[in-house]
């Protein structure tokens, strides 16, 4: 739906709302009153329509909110190219790594309750990690084995949330260690979260915990920590403590936990060398991956994002106390841990954070803004200083033929550009 048409329709409906547990979220018919420039929002809406029409992505659904109100909704293209079904804010998609901030929030809820400490050794919750060893080299020796040594430091919960635990992932296949992780991919494994963590704990670490930032399975491990510390399955904790209070009824790991049927799940597309988009078989969730397993919708995830943008609460629903949120939403990883290429950003817990620009540096956003994206080109950011939340969903597999730019390169600059001068 075009932005101008949507706003005109909403202007006629004084009670239009997106429902949220304990409080409704009004959709404003006057984004300018919320501090946005309508012409820039209109340009964003037109750009998404254009990209969908060009075949850059099958479609998009975007929502921008400020405070307790929705300022902008854009829906472009199709969720299903075969049936022609429109891409809407209620279209269910795989959000992949946008699961990670949810897992990080779950940990902080337990920190707030005194059940977990960020300084706790991971082995307190997953004993197998007490035996973790660090690879001396990422390459195997003449005997075909990867030599290991004892770690210099114990792996902590904070290491998990900052990707400094030394654990590997599925994106590195150039070394023997990387291939070992690929051969033991959790996504190709079997069993529940406990069984998969036992499988992961048997693999060598890339580095000493706390040594450097390595994108990893660490938020999957954090999900198991939530499970053990809370005494309930990870998916149950998220459902009862986050999704139900925020009325995120279309968000979950399993189809038994969401309000839509499996056949309503969006197809996943990939671009061929001719630029055509074809559906591929991605499969559907079969374990509670805290690093990438959730399905959701734009209309659901904006609730989570708004909670963050408002400092841990949405209306009367408090997920994190203000002091807990302040501890959550600050830089953790150091410059030495991060290395090069962060361009004015640092790393908080489970997502990146905008830092004050250095002399001569182009700002990456508003200091304190938090963001993360998903493998299938979904993206979101929150700006606690301005109480702004912005979410965009699409569903495309990365490939060498996928048109640039990535969705965040279009979405974020235009959202920031829509802010009225402060």
Coordinates of C-alpha atoms in Angstrom, one line a residue:
X1 CA 0.0 0.0 0.0
X2 CA 1.4 3.4 -1.0
X3 CA 2.2 5.6 2.0
X4 CA 0.0 8.5 0.9
X5 CA -2.9 6.2 0.4
X6 CA -2.3 4.5 3.7
X7 CA -2.2 7.8 5.6
X8 CA -5.4 9.0 3.8
X9 CA -7.2 5.9 4.9
X10 CA -5.9 6.2 8.4
X11 CA -7.1 9.9 8.5
X12 CA -10.6 8.6 8.1
X13 CA -10.3 5.9 10.8
X14 CA -9.8 7.6 14.1
X15 CA -9.6 4.3 16.0
X16 CA -7.1 2.5 13.8
X17 CA -4.6 0.7 16.0
X18 CA -2.0 -2.1 16.0
X19 CA -3.0 -4.1 19.1
X20 CA -0.5 -4.6 21.9
X21 CA -1.1 -6.4 25.2
X22 CA -2.3 -4.0 27.9
X23 CA -2.3 -1.1 25.4
X24 CA -3.0 -0.4 21.8
X25 CA -0.5 1.3 19.5
X26 CA -2.1 4.2 17.6
X27 CA -1.2 4.7 14.0
X28 CA -0.8 8.5 13.6
X29 CA -2.3 10.3 10.6
X30 CA 0.1 13.2 11.2
X31 CA 3.8 11.9 11.1
X32 CA 4.9 15.5 11.1
X33 CA 3.6 16.0 14.6
X34 CA 5.8 13.1 15.6
X35 CA 8.9 14.8 14.2
X36 CA 9.1 13.3 10.7
X37 CA 9.2 14.9 7.3
X38 CA 6.3 13.5 5.3
X39 CA 7.9 14.1 2.0
X40 CA 10.9 12.0 2.9
X41 CA 8.7 9.3 4.2
X42 CA 6.8 9.4 0.9
X43 CA 10.1 9.1 -1.0
X44 CA 11.0 6.1 1.1
X45 CA 7.7 4.5 0.3
X46 CA 8.2 5.2 -3.4
X47 CA 11.7 3.8 -3.3
X48 CA 10.5 0.5 -1.8
X49 CA 7.8 0.3 -4.5
X50 CA 10.5 0.9 -7.1
X51 CA 12.9 -1.7 -5.8
X52 CA 10.2 -4.3 -5.6
X53 CA 9.0 -3.5 -9.2
X54 CA 12.6 -3.8 -10.4
X55 CA 12.9 -7.3 -8.8
X56 CA 15.6 -6.3 -6.4
X57 CA 13.6 -8.1 -3.7
X58 CA 10.2 -9.8 -3.9
X59 CA 8.7 -7.2 -1.6
X60 CA 9.0 -5.2 1.6
X61 CA 7.1 -4.3 4.8
X62 CA 8.4 -1.4 6.8
X63 CA 7.2 0.4 10.0
X64 CA 8.6 3.4 11.7
X65 CA 7.4 4.4 15.2
X66 CA 8.2 7.2 17.7
X67 CA 7.3 6.9 21.4
X68 CA 4.0 5.0 21.6
X69 CA 2.7 5.7 18.0
X70 CA 3.3 4.4 14.6
X71 CA 4.4 7.1 12.2
X72 CA 4.8 5.2 8.9
X73 CA 3.8 2.0 7.2
X74 CA 4.9 0.9 3.8
X75 CA 4.0 -2.3 2.0
X76 CA 5.5 -3.0 -1.4
X77 CA 5.7 -6.0 -3.8
X78 CA 4.7 -9.5 -3.1
X79 CA 5.4 -12.1 -0.4
X80 CA 4.7 -14.9 -2.8
X81 CA 5.6 -14.4 -6.5
X82 CA 3.7 -17.5 -7.6
X83 CA 0.4 -16.6 -6.1
X84 CA 0.8 -12.8 -6.2
X85 CA 0.0 -12.4 -2.5
X86 CA 1.0 -8.9 -1.4
X87 CA 3.8 -8.3 1.1
X88 CA 2.3 -6.8 4.2
X89 CA 3.3 -5.9 7.7
X90 CA 1.6 -9.2 8.8
X91 CA 3.5 -11.4 6.3
X92 CA 5.5 -14.0 8.3
X93 CA 9.2 -14.1 7.5
X94 CA 12.4 -15.7 8.8
X95 CA 14.2 -13.0 10.7
X96 CA 17.4 -15.0 11.2
X97 CA 19.9 -13.0 13.2
X98 CA 17.3 -10.5 14.4
X99 CA 16.7 -13.3 16.9
X100 CA 19.9 -12.4 18.6
X101 CA 18.7 -9.1 20.3
X102 CA 15.7 -11.0 21.6
X103 CA 18.0 -13.6 23.2
X104 CA 20.1 -10.9 24.7
X105 CA 17.1 -9.2 26.2
X106 CA 16.0 -12.6 27.7
X107 CA 19.4 -12.9 29.4
X108 CA 19.1 -9.3 30.8
X109 CA 15.7 -10.1 32.2
X110 CA 17.3 -12.9 34.2
X111 CA 20.2 -10.6 35.2
X112 CA 17.6 -8.1 36.5
X113 CA 16.0 -10.9 38.6
X114 CA 19.4 -11.9 40.0
X115 CA 19.2 -15.4 38.4
X116 CA 22.1 -14.8 36.1
X117 CA 25.2 -12.6 36.2
X118 CA 27.1 -11.4 33.1
X119 CA 30.2 -12.5 35.0
X120 CA 29.0 -16.1 35.4
X121 CA 31.1 -18.8 33.7
X122 CA 29.1 -20.4 30.9
X123 CA 30.1 -23.8 32.4
X124 CA 27.8 -23.0 35.4
X125 CA 24.9 -23.6 33.1
X126 CA 26.4 -25.9 30.4
X127 CA 29.0 -28.1 32.1
X128 CA 30.5 -29.3 28.8
X129 CA 32.0 -25.9 28.2
X130 CA 34.3 -26.4 31.3
X131 CA 36.4 -28.6 29.0
X132 CA 36.6 -26.1 26.1
X133 CA 40.0 -25.7 24.5
X134 CA 41.5 -23.2 22.2
X135 CA 42.9 -24.1 18.8
X136 CA 46.7 -23.4 18.7
X137 CA 46.3 -22.9 14.9
X138 CA 43.2 -22.9 12.7
X139 CA 45.0 -25.4 10.5
X140 CA 45.5 -29.1 11.3
X141 CA 48.9 -30.6 11.9
X142 CA 50.5 -33.4 9.9
X143 CA 48.5 -35.9 11.9
X144 CA 45.3 -34.3 10.6
X145 CA 44.3 -33.0 14.1
X146 CA 43.9 -29.4 15.3
X147 CA 46.2 -28.9 18.2
X148 CA 44.6 -27.2 21.2
X149 CA 45.5 -25.7 24.6
X150 CA 43.7 -24.7 27.7
X151 CA 42.0 -21.2 27.5
X152 CA 43.6 -18.3 29.3
X153 CA 40.3 -17.1 30.6
X154 CA 36.9 -18.7 31.5
X155 CA 34.1 -18.1 29.1
X156 CA 31.4 -15.9 30.6
X157 CA 27.8 -15.0 29.8
X158 CA 29.0 -11.5 28.8
X159 CA 31.4 -13.1 26.3
X160 CA 28.4 -14.8 24.7
X161 CA 26.4 -11.6 24.3
X162 CA 29.4 -9.7 22.9
X163 CA 30.6 -12.4 20.4
X164 CA 33.9 -12.5 22.3
X165 CA 33.5 -16.1 23.6
X166 CA 35.9 -17.5 20.9
X167 CA 33.2 -19.7 19.4
X168 CA 33.0 -20.1 15.6
X169 CA 30.1 -20.1 13.2
X170 CA 29.2 -21.2 9.7
X171 CA 30.7 -18.4 7.5
X172 CA 34.4 -19.5 7.4
X173 CA 35.5 -22.4 5.3
X174 CA 39.0 -21.5 4.5
X175 CA 40.7 -23.2 7.4
X176 CA 40.5 -26.6 8.9
X177 CA 38.9 -25.2 12.0
X178 CA 36.3 -23.4 9.9
X179 CA 35.5 -26.6 8.0
X180 CA 35.2 -28.5 11.3
X181 CA 32.5 -26.0 12.3
X182 CA 30.8 -26.4 9.0
X183 CA 30.9 -30.2 9.3
X184 CA 29.3 -29.9 12.7
X185 CA 26.8 -27.2 11.8
X186 CA 24.1 -26.9 14.5
X187 CA 21.6 -26.1 11.7
X188 CA 22.3 -29.6 10.2
X189 CA 22.4 -31.3 13.6
X190 CA 19.7 -33.2 15.5
X191 CA 18.2 -33.0 18.9
X192 CA 17.1 -30.2 21.2
X193 CA 19.0 -27.2 22.3
X194 CA 20.8 -29.1 25.1
X195 CA 22.0 -31.8 22.6
X196 CA 23.3 -29.2 20.1
X197 CA 25.2 -27.3 22.8
X198 CA 26.9 -30.5 23.8
X199 CA 27.9 -30.9 20.1
X200 CA 29.2 -27.3 19.9
X201 CA 31.2 -27.5 23.2
X202 CA 33.3 -30.3 21.8
X203 CA 34.7 -28.1 19.0
X204 CA 37.9 -26.0 19.6
X205 CA 37.6 -22.3 20.2
X206 CA 39.1 -19.8 17.7
X207 CA 40.5 -17.6 20.5
X208 CA 40.6 -17.1 24.2
X209 CA 37.3 -15.8 25.6
X210 CA 37.5 -12.1 25.8
X211 CA 40.3 -11.8 23.2
X212 CA 38.4 -10.6 20.1
X213 CA 35.0 -10.2 18.5
X214 CA 34.1 -13.2 16.3
X215 CA 30.6 -13.5 14.9
X216 CA 29.5 -16.9 16.2
X217 CA 27.0 -19.3 17.7
X218 CA 27.3 -17.6 21.0
X219 CA 23.7 -16.3 21.2
X220 CA 22.6 -19.9 20.6
X221 CA 24.6 -20.8 23.7
X222 CA 23.0 -17.9 25.5
X223 CA 19.6 -19.4 24.7
X224 CA 20.6 -22.6 26.5
X225 CA 21.7 -20.5 29.5
X226 CA 18.2 -18.9 29.6
X227 CA 16.8 -22.4 29.5
X228 CA 18.9 -23.8 32.3
X229 CA 18.7 -20.6 34.5
X230 CA 14.9 -20.2 34.1
X231 CA 14.0 -23.8 34.4
X232 CA 11.8 -23.7 31.3
X233 CA 12.4 -24.4 27.6
X234 CA 13.9 -21.5 25.9
X235 CA 11.0 -21.1 23.5
X236 CA 8.6 -21.1 26.5
X237 CA 10.5 -18.4 28.3
X238 CA 10.4 -16.1 25.2
X239 CA 6.7 -16.8 24.7
X240 CA 5.7 -16.2 28.3
X241 CA 8.1 -13.4 29.3
X242 CA 8.4 -11.4 26.0
X243 CA 6.1 -12.3 23.2
X244 CA 2.8 -12.7 25.1
X245 CA 3.3 -9.4 27.1
X246 CA 4.1 -7.5 23.9
X247 CA 1.3 -9.3 21.9
X248 CA 3.8 -10.7 19.4
X249 CA 1.5 -13.6 18.5
X250 CA 3.1 -14.2 15.1
X251 CA 6.6 -14.7 16.6
X252 CA 8.1 -18.0 17.6
X253 CA 10.4 -20.9 16.7
X254 CA 7.7 -23.5 16.0
X255 CA 4.4 -23.3 14.2
X256 CA 2.6 -24.5 17.3
X257 CA 3.7 -21.3 18.9
X258 CA 2.4 -18.7 16.4
X259 CA -1.0 -17.6 15.1
X260 CA -0.5 -18.7 11.5
X261 CA -0.4 -22.1 9.7
X262 CA 2.8 -23.5 8.2
X263 CA 1.6 -23.1 4.7
X264 CA 1.3 -19.3 5.3
X265 CA 5.0 -19.0 5.8
X266 CA 6.7 -16.9 3.2
X267 CA 8.7 -18.5 0.5
X268 CA 12.4 -17.7 0.4
X269 CA 13.8 -16.4 -2.9
X270 CA 17.2 -16.3 -4.5
X271 CA 18.4 -14.4 -7.6
X272 CA 19.7 -16.5 -10.5
X273 CA 22.4 -15.3 -12.8
X274 CA 19.8 -13.8 -15.1
X275 CA 18.4 -11.7 -12.3
X276 CA 15.2 -13.8 -11.9
X277 CA 14.0 -14.6 -8.4
X278 CA 13.3 -18.3 -7.8
X279 CA 12.0 -20.0 -4.6
X280 CA 14.4 -22.2 -2.7
X281 CA 13.7 -24.8 0.0
X282 CA 15.0 -23.3 3.2
X283 CA 13.0 -25.5 5.5
X284 CA 11.3 -24.3 8.6
X285 CA 12.4 -24.1 12.3
X286 CA 13.0 -27.4 14.1
X287 CA 14.9 -26.2 17.1
X288 CA 15.1 -23.1 19.3
X289 CA 18.1 -21.3 17.8
X290 CA 18.7 -18.1 19.9
X291 CA 21.0 -16.9 17.2
X292 CA 18.7 -17.2 14.2
X293 CA 15.6 -19.3 14.5
X294 CA 12.7 -17.0 15.0
X295 CA 9.9 -16.2 12.5
X296 CA 8.1 -13.0 12.9
X297 CA 6.3 -10.1 11.1
X298 CA 7.0 -6.4 10.8
X299 CA 3.9 -5.7 12.9
X300 CA 5.2 -8.0 15.6
X301 CA 8.8 -7.0 15.6
X302 CA 8.1 -3.3 15.8
X303 CA 6.6 -4.0 19.2
X304 CA 9.9 -5.4 20.4
X305 CA 11.8 -2.5 18.8
X306 CA 9.5 0.1 20.3
X307 CA 10.1 -1.5 23.7
X308 CA 13.8 -1.0 23.2
X309 CA 13.4 2.5 21.8
X310 CA 11.4 3.5 24.9
X311 CA 14.0 2.2 27.3
X312 CA 12.7 -1.3 28.1
X313 CA 8.9 -0.7 28.3
X314 CA 6.0 -0.3 26.0
X315 CA 3.0 1.3 27.5
X316 CA 2.3 -0.5 30.8
X317 CA 4.4 -3.5 29.8
X318 CA 7.9 -3.5 31.3
X319 CA 10.4 -5.9 29.9
X320 CA 13.5 -4.3 31.4
X321 CA 13.8 -1.8 34.1
X322 CA 15.4 1.5 33.1
X323 CA 18.6 0.7 35.0
X324 CA 18.8 -2.7 33.4
X325 CA 18.2 -1.2 30.0
X326 CA 21.0 1.3 30.6
X327 CA 23.4 -1.5 31.3
X328 CA 22.1 -3.4 28.3
X329 CA 22.4 -0.5 25.8
X330 CA 26.0 0.6 26.3
X331 CA 29.2 -0.3 24.4
X332 CA 30.9 -3.4 25.7
X333 CA 33.4 -4.7 23.1
X334 CA 36.6 -2.6 23.0
X335 CA 38.3 -1.2 19.9
X336 CA 41.0 -3.8 20.3
X337 CA 38.4 -6.6 20.4
X338 CA 36.5 -5.3 17.4
X339 CA 39.4 -4.6 15.1
X340 CA 38.9 -2.6 11.9
X341 CA 35.8 -1.8 9.8
X342 CA 33.3 -0.7 12.4
X343 CA 33.0 2.9 11.1
X344 CA 31.7 4.7 14.2
X345 CA 30.0 1.7 15.7
X346 CA 30.7 -0.5 18.7
X347 CA 29.1 -3.6 20.1
X348 CA 26.6 -3.6 23.0
X349 CA 24.9 -6.8 24.0
X350 CA 23.5 -8.8 21.0
X351 CA 23.6 -5.9 18.6
X352 CA 25.8 -3.0 17.5
X353 CA 25.7 0.5 18.9
X354 CA 26.4 4.0 17.4
X355 CA 29.4 5.7 19.0
X356 CA 30.0 9.5 19.1
X357 CA 31.9 10.3 15.9
X358 CA 35.6 11.1 16.2
X359 CA 37.0 14.3 14.7
X360 CA 36.4 14.3 10.9
X361 CA 34.3 11.1 11.1
X362 CA 30.9 10.9 9.4
X363 CA 28.3 10.0 12.1
X364 CA 26.9 6.5 11.8
X365 CA 23.7 7.6 13.4
X366 CA 22.7 9.1 16.7
X367 CA 25.0 8.0 19.6
X368 CA 23.4 5.2 21.5
X369 CA 21.3 3.9 18.6
X370 CA 21.1 0.1 18.5
X371 CA 20.7 -2.1 15.4
X372 CA 21.0 -5.5 13.8
X373 CA 19.9 -7.3 10.7
X374 CA 19.1 -10.8 9.5
X375 CA 20.6 -13.0 6.8
X376 CA 17.6 -12.7 4.5
X377 CA 18.0 -8.9 4.4
X378 CA 15.7 -7.9 7.2
X379 CA 16.8 -5.0 9.4
X380 CA 15.9 -2.8 12.3
X381 CA 17.3 -0.1 14.5
X382 CA 16.2 1.8 17.6
X383 CA 17.1 5.3 18.7
X384 CA 16.5 5.6 22.5
X385 CA 17.5 9.3 22.4
X386 CA 14.7 10.1 20.0
X387 CA 12.4 7.1 21.0
X388 CA 12.4 6.0 17.4
X389 CA 12.0 2.4 16.2
X390 CA 12.3 1.3 12.6
X391 CA 11.8 -2.2 11.2
X392 CA 11.9 -3.5 7.6
X393 CA 11.2 -7.0 6.4
X394 CA 11.9 -8.7 3.1
X395 CA 12.9 -12.3 2.3
X396 CA 15.9 -13.0 0.0
X397 CA 18.8 -15.4 0.1
X398 CA 22.2 -13.8 -0.2
X399 CA 24.0 -14.8 -3.4
X400 CA 26.5 -13.3 -5.8
X401 CA 23.6 -12.3 -8.1
X402 CA 21.6 -10.5 -5.4
X403 CA 21.3 -6.8 -6.5
X404 CA 22.9 -4.2 -4.3
X405 CA 22.4 -2.2 -2.2
X406 CA 21.4 -4.2 0.8
X407 CA 18.1 -3.1 2.3
X408 CA 19.7 -1.4 5.3
X409 CA 21.7 0.9 3.0
X410 CA 18.4 2.2 1.6
X411 CA 16.3 2.1 4.7
X412 CA 18.4 3.5 7.4
X413 CA 19.7 6.7 5.6
X414 CA 16.2 7.5 4.5
X415 CA 14.7 7.0 8.0
X416 CA 17.3 9.2 9.5
X417 CA 16.8 11.7 6.7
X418 CA 13.1 11.9 7.6
X419 CA 13.8 13.2 11.1
X420 CA 12.8 16.8 11.4
X421 CA 15.6 19.2 12.5
X422 CA 16.0 19.0 16.2

